[in-house]
XYZ file of C-alpha atoms in Angstrom:
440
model
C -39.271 -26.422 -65.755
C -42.422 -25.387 -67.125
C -43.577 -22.132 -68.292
C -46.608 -22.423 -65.339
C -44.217 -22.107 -62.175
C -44.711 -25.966 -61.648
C -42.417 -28.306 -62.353
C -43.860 -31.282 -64.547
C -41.412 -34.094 -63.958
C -40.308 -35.962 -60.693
C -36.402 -36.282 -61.319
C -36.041 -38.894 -58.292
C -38.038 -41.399 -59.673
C -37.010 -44.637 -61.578
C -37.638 -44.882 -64.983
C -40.803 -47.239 -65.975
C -42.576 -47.445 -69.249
C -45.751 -46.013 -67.302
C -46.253 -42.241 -67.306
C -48.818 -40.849 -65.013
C -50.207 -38.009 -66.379
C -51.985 -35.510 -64.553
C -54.067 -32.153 -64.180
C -55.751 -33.738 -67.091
C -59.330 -32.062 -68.340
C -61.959 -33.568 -67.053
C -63.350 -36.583 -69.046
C -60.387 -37.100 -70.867
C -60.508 -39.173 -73.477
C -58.104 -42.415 -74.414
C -57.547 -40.631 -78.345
C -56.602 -37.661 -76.418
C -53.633 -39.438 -74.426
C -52.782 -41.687 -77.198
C -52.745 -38.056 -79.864
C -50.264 -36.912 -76.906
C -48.114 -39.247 -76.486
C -47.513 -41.399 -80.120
C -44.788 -38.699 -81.450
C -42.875 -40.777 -79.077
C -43.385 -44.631 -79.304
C -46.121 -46.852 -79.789
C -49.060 -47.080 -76.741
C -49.677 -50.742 -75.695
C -52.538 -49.246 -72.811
C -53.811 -46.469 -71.431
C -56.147 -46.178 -68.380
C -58.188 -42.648 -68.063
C -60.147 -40.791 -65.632
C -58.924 -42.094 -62.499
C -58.204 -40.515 -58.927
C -60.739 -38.358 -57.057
C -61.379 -35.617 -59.825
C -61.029 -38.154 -62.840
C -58.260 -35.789 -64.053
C -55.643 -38.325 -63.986
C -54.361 -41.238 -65.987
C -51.408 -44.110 -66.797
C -49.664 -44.276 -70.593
C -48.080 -47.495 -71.003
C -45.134 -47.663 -73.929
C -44.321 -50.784 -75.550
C -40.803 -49.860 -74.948
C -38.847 -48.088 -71.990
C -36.866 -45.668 -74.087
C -39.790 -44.091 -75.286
C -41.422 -43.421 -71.871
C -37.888 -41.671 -71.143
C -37.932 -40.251 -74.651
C -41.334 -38.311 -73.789
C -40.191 -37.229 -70.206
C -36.758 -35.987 -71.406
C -38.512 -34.042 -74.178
C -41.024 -32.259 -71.978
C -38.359 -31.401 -69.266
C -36.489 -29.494 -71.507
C -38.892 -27.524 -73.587
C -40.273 -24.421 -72.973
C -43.318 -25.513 -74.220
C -45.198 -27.979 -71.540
C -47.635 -30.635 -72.441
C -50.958 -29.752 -73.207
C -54.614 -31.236 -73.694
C -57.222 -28.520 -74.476
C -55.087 -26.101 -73.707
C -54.134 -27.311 -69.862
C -50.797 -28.167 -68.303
C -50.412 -31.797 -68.138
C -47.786 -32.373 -65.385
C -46.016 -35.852 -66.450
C -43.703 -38.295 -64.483
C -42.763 -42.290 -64.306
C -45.386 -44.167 -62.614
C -44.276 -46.472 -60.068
C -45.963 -49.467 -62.115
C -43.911 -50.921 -64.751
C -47.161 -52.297 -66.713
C -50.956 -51.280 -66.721
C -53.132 -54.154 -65.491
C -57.137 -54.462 -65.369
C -57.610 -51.400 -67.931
C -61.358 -52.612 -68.394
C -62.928 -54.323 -65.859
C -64.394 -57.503 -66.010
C -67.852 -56.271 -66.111
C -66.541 -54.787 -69.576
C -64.694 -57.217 -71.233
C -66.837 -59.299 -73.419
C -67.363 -62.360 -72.707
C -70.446 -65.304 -73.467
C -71.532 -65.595 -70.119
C -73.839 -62.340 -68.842
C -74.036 -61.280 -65.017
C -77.530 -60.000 -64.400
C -78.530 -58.003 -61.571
C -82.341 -58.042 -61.125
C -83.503 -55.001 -59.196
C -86.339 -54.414 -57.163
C -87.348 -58.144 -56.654
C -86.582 -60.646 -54.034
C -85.139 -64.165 -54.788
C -88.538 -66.231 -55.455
C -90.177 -63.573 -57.784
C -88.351 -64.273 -60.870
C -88.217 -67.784 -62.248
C -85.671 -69.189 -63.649
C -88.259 -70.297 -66.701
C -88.619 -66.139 -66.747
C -85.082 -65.591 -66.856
C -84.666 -68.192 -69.762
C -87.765 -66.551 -71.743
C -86.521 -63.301 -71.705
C -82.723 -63.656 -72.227
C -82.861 -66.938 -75.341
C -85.092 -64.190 -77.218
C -81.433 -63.789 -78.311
C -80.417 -66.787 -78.904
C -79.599 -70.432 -77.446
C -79.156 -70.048 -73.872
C -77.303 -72.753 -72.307
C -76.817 -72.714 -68.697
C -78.674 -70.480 -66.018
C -77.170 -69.770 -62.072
C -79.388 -67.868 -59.732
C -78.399 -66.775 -56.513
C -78.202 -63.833 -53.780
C -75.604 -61.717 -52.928
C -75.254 -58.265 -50.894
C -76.291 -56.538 -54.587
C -79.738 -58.458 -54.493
C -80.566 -61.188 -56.520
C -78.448 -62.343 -59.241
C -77.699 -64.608 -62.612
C -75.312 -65.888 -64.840
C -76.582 -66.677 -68.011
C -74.427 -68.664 -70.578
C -75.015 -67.890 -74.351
C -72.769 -69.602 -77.465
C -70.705 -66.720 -77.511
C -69.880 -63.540 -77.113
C -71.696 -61.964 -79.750
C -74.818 -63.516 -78.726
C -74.155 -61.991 -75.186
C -73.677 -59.144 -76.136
C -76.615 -58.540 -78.353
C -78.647 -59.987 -74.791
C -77.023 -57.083 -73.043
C -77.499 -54.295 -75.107
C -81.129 -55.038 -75.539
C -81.866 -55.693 -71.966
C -79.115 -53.584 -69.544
C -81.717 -51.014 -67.742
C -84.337 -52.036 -69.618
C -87.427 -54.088 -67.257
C -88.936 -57.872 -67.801
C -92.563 -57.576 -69.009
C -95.269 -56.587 -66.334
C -97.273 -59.730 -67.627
C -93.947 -62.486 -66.459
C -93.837 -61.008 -62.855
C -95.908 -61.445 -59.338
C -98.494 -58.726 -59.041
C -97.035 -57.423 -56.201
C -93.691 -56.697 -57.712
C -93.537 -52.700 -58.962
C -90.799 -52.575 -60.259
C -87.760 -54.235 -61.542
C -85.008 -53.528 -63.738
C -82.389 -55.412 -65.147
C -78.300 -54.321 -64.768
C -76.370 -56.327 -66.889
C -72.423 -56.681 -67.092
C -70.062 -59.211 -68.434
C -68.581 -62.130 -66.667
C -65.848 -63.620 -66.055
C -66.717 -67.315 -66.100
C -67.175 -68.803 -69.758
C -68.352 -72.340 -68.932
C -70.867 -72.442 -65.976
C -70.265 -75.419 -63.720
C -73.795 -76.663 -63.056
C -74.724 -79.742 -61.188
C -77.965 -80.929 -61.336
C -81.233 -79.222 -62.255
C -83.453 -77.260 -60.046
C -84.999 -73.989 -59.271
C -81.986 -72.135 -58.668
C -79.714 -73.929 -61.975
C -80.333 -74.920 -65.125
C -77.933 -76.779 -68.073
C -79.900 -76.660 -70.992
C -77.243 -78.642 -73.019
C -77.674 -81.714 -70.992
C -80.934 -83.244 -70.876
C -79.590 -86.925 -68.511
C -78.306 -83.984 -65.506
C -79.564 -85.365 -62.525
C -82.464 -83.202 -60.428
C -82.519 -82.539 -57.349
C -86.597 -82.978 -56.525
C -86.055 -81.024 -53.299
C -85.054 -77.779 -54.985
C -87.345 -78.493 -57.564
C -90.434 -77.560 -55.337
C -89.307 -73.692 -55.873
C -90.573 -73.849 -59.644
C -93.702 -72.465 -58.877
C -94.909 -69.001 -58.559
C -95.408 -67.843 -55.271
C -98.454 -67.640 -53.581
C -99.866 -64.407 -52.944
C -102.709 -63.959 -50.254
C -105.401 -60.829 -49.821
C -103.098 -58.406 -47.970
C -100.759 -58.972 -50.792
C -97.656 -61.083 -48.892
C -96.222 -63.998 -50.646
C -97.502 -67.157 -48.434
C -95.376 -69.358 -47.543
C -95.031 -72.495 -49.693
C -96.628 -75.664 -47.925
C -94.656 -78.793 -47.307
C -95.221 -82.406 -45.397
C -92.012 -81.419 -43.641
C -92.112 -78.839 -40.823
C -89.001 -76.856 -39.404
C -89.885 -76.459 -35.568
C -87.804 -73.498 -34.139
C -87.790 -74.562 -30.061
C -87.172 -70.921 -27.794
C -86.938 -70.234 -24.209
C -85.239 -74.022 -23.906
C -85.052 -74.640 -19.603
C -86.237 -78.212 -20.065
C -84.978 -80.994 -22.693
C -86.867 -81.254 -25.792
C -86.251 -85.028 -27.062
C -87.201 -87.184 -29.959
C -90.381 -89.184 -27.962
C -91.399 -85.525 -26.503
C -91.598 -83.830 -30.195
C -93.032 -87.388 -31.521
C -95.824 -87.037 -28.446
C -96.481 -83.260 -29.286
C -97.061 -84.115 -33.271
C -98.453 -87.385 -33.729
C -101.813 -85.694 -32.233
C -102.681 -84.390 -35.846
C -101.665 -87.738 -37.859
C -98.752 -90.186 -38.410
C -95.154 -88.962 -37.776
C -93.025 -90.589 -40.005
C -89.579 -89.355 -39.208
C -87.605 -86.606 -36.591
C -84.543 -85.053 -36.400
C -83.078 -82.614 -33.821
C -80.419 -80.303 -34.922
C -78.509 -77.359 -33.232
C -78.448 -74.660 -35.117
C -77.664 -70.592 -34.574
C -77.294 -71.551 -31.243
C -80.622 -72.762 -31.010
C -82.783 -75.981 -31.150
C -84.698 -76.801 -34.290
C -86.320 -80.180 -35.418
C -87.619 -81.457 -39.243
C -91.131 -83.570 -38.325
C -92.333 -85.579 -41.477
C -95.649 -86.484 -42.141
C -97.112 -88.464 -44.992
C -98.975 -85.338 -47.016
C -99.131 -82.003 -47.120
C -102.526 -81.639 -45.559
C -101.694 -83.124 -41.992
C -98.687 -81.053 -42.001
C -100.453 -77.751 -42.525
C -103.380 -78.913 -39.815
C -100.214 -79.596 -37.352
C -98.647 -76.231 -37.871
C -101.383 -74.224 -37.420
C -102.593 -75.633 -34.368
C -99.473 -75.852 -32.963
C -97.759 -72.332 -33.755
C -96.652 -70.259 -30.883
C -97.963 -72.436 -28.508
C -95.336 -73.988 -25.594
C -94.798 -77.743 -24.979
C -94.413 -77.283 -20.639
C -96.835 -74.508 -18.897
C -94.890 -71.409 -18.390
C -94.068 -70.675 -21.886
C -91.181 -73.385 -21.556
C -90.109 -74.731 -25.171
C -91.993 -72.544 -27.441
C -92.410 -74.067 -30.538
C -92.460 -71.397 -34.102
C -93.849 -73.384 -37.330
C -92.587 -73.216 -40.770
C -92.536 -75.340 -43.758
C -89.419 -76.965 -44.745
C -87.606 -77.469 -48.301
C -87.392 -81.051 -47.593
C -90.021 -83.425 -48.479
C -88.047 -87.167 -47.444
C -85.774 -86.463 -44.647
C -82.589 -88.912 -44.680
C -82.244 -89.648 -40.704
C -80.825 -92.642 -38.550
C -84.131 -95.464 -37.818
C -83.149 -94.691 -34.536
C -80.481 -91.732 -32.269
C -80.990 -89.093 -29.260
C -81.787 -86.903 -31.851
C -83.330 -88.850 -35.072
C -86.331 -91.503 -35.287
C -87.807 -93.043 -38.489
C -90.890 -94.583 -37.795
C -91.623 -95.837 -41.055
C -88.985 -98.871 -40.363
C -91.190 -101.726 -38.664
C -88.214 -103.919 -38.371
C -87.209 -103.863 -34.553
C -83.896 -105.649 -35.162
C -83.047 -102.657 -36.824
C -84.116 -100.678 -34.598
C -82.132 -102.523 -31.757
C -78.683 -102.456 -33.851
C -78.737 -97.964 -33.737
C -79.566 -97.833 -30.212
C -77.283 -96.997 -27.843
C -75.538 -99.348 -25.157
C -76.310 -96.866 -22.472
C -80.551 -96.150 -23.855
C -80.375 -100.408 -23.621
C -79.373 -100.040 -20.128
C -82.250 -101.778 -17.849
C -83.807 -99.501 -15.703
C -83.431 -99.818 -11.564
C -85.943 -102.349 -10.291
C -89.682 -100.598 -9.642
C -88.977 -98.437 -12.584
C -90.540 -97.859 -15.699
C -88.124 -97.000 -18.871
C -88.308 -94.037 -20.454
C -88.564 -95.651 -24.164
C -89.228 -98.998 -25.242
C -87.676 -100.158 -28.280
C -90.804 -102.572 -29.071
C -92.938 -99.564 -28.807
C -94.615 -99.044 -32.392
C -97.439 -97.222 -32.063
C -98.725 -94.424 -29.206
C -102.008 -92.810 -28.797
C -102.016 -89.352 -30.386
C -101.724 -87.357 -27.356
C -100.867 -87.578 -23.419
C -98.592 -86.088 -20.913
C -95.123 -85.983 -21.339
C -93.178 -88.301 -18.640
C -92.040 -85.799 -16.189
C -91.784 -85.131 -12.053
C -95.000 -84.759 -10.931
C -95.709 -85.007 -6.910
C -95.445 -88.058 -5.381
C -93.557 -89.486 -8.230
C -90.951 -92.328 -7.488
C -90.068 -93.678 -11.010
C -87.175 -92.112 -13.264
C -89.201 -90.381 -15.986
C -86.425 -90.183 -18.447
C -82.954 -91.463 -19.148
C -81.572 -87.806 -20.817
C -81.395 -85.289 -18.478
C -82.750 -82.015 -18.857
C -81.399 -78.256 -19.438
C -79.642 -77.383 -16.227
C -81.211 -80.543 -14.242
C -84.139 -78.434 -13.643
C -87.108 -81.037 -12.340
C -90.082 -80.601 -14.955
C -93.198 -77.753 -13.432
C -95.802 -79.998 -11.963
C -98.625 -80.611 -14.235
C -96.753 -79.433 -16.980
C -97.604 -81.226 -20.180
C -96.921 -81.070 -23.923
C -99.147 -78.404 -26.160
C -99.922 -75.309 -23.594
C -99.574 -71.986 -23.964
C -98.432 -68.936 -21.291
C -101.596 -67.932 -19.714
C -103.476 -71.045 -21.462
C -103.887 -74.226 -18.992
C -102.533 -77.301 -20.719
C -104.662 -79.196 -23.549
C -104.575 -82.821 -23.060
C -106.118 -85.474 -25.030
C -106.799 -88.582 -23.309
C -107.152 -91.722 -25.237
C -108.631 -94.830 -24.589
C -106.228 -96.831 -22.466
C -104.490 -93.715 -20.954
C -103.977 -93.054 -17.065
C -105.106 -90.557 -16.416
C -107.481 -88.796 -14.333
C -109.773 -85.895 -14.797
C -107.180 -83.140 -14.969
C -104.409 -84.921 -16.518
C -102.895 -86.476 -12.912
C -101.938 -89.674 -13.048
C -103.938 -92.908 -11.329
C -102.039 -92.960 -7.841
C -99.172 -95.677 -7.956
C -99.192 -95.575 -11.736
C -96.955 -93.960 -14.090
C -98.348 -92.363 -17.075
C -99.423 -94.686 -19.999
C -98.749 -94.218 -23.654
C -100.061 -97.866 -24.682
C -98.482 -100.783 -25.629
């Protein structure tokens, strides 16, 4: 028993080369323990300041009579262990070795973790990141990427020395004003160690770079991102441009199919290719044209705005990543227009779309069909209608609104575009007895 009224040792417990130590002062330092504890045996780890108050720690022996040796020792002297003059209340630790003394983040190592601060994922290049960080030597491989701490890199140097140099330099230090978007105030680099020592990097783009191997394939998709962003007058990053738009399709109570979206978008130039896709539980579709410019004229006549009166299908406008999407020539939810061969064509469509339609009706899609005009109405069931406007049905059966038509907006009446050719009469009705026309 100890001289302070409590006892120091826990005589139930089994015997383990690990001695937890504790009512330690605060900050206690690893030469303190090891000053403590080497009359007895040699220290193989220690691990300090741990609990709540920090005033706790683990001694590991490299032998178990030694831990026993120091516990049987302080149980029977009338003298207790100290450290800066506090008792230090001792007993076997339930762990039989110490494990992780130093985190990861603190082992040394020749690949660097770097935490940017203050930025979002576009703001820093990875051409910035390799400027600032090979000031210290050959860098050789560079991984960006977000996670819930913001956004992130591991940078690869020869070895650890290198690295190290890179972090002592740069951990909470900032990257020059000049390298950075104006609108970015701050940002600050935290820097630990990682784990990895041979990044894994697959081809080259915006987001990875292997410096060490000049014949790595690149992925021209992901290159786009090399550029600075954009910033406009209010100060906003704008949004990259792209001859590929991502159409986000809301308030869905009639079917949205490839001919509709090809009717809707071939008004502002050639559609090359379509896709629909489900995703998040809602509709989206990729729309290629051939340039950037007809792309950008598309989306911003056609944001917000609805395909069907009502504020049915409302269609949201961005620009997509892609700039050649990979699609089937022809699906229920994919079209590539740029194949002229119809044999092709015929070979992806499927045996119930190549179904003949009842007698007196028109199809819905002809296969031969190569070119439309750039705008009419979108087959639907208008009064007085007797043909079958389409072979898919649509959301929930639900007959299309009369007059509806593709491009309106709630509260807007529809915009149609005639062309030469096209039924249609003065207000977008159809000739009597005739089903809309999209030409031939």
């Amino acid at each position: 028993m100890s001289t302070s009224g409590q006892p120091q040792f826990r005589y139930t417990q089994t015997p383990s080369k690990v001695l937890h130590l504790r009512n330690l002062p605060w900050e206690c330092t690893e030469e303190e323990l090891v000053e403590l504890c080497k009359p007895f045996g040699k220290i193989v780890n220690t691990k300090c300041n741990v609990g709540a108050n920090r005033n706790q720690a683990f001694v590991e022996f490299v032998d178990l009579n030694q831990a026993i040796s120091m516990v049987s020792y302080y149980a029977s002297s009338s003298e207790p262990a100290q450290v800066r003059g506090k008792t230090v209340y001792i007993q076997y630790s339930n762990r039989h070795e110490i494990v992780n003394n130093k985190s990861p983040g603190d082992t040394p190592g020749n690949v660097l973790l770097v935490t940017i601060e203050g930025v979002e994922a576009n703001d820093v290049t990875i051409e910035t990141i390799h400027l600032v960080f090979s000031a210290f030597g050959f860098v050789h491989k560079i991984a960006t990427f977000e996670k819930a701490a913001g956004f992130q890199a591991l940078i690869q140097f020869t070895d650890a020395e290198t690295a190290s140099s890179a972090r002592n330099a740069l951990d909470g230090r900032s990257i020059p004003r000049y390298l950075l978007p104006d609108h970015v105030t701050s940002c600050h680099l935290r820097i630990s160690y990682s784990a990895h020592t041979d990044l894994n990097i697959k081809f080259q783009s915006h987001r990875s770079r292997d410096y060490t191997n000049p014949y790595l394939p690149v992925n021209p998709t992901a290159m786009e991102g090399l550029m600075q962003p954009v910033v406009g007058p209010d100060g906003k990053k704008q949004e990259p441009q792209s001859n590929v738009l991502l159409a986000s399709i809301e308030n869905m109570q009639y079917a949205v199919t490839v001919d509709v979206l090809y009717t809707v978008f071939s008004a502002f130039g050639t559609v090359q290719k379509i896709a629909i896709f489900e995703k998040n539980g809602g509709t989206q579709a990729l729309i290629q044209y051939p340039d950037v410019t007809t792309a950008a004229v598309a989306k911003e006549s056609l944001e917000g705005h609805c395909i069907y009166d009502g504020g049915y299908c409302k269609l949201h406008l961005s620009y997509s990543r892609h700039t050649d999407l990979n699609v089937k020539a022809y699906s229920d939810k994919s079209r590539d227009y740029t194949i002229s061969d119809p044999s092709l064509l015929a070979t992806q469509v499927p045996a119930a779309m190549q179904a003949q339609p009842p007698a007196g009706q028109v199809p819905a899609w002809d296969p031969n069909l190569q070119a439309r005009p750039p705008y009419g109405s979108v087959p639907g069931t208008f009064p007085s209608q007797t043909y079958q406007a389409s072979l898919i049905p649509t959301y929930v059966n639900a007959a299309t609104p009369a007059g509806s038509s593709p491009y309106s907006q709630p509260g807007v009446s529809s915009m149609r575009m005639p062309q030469p050719g096209v039924n249609v009469r003065p207000g977008g009705a159809p000739v009597p007895g005739q089903p809309p026309y999209y030409g031939q």
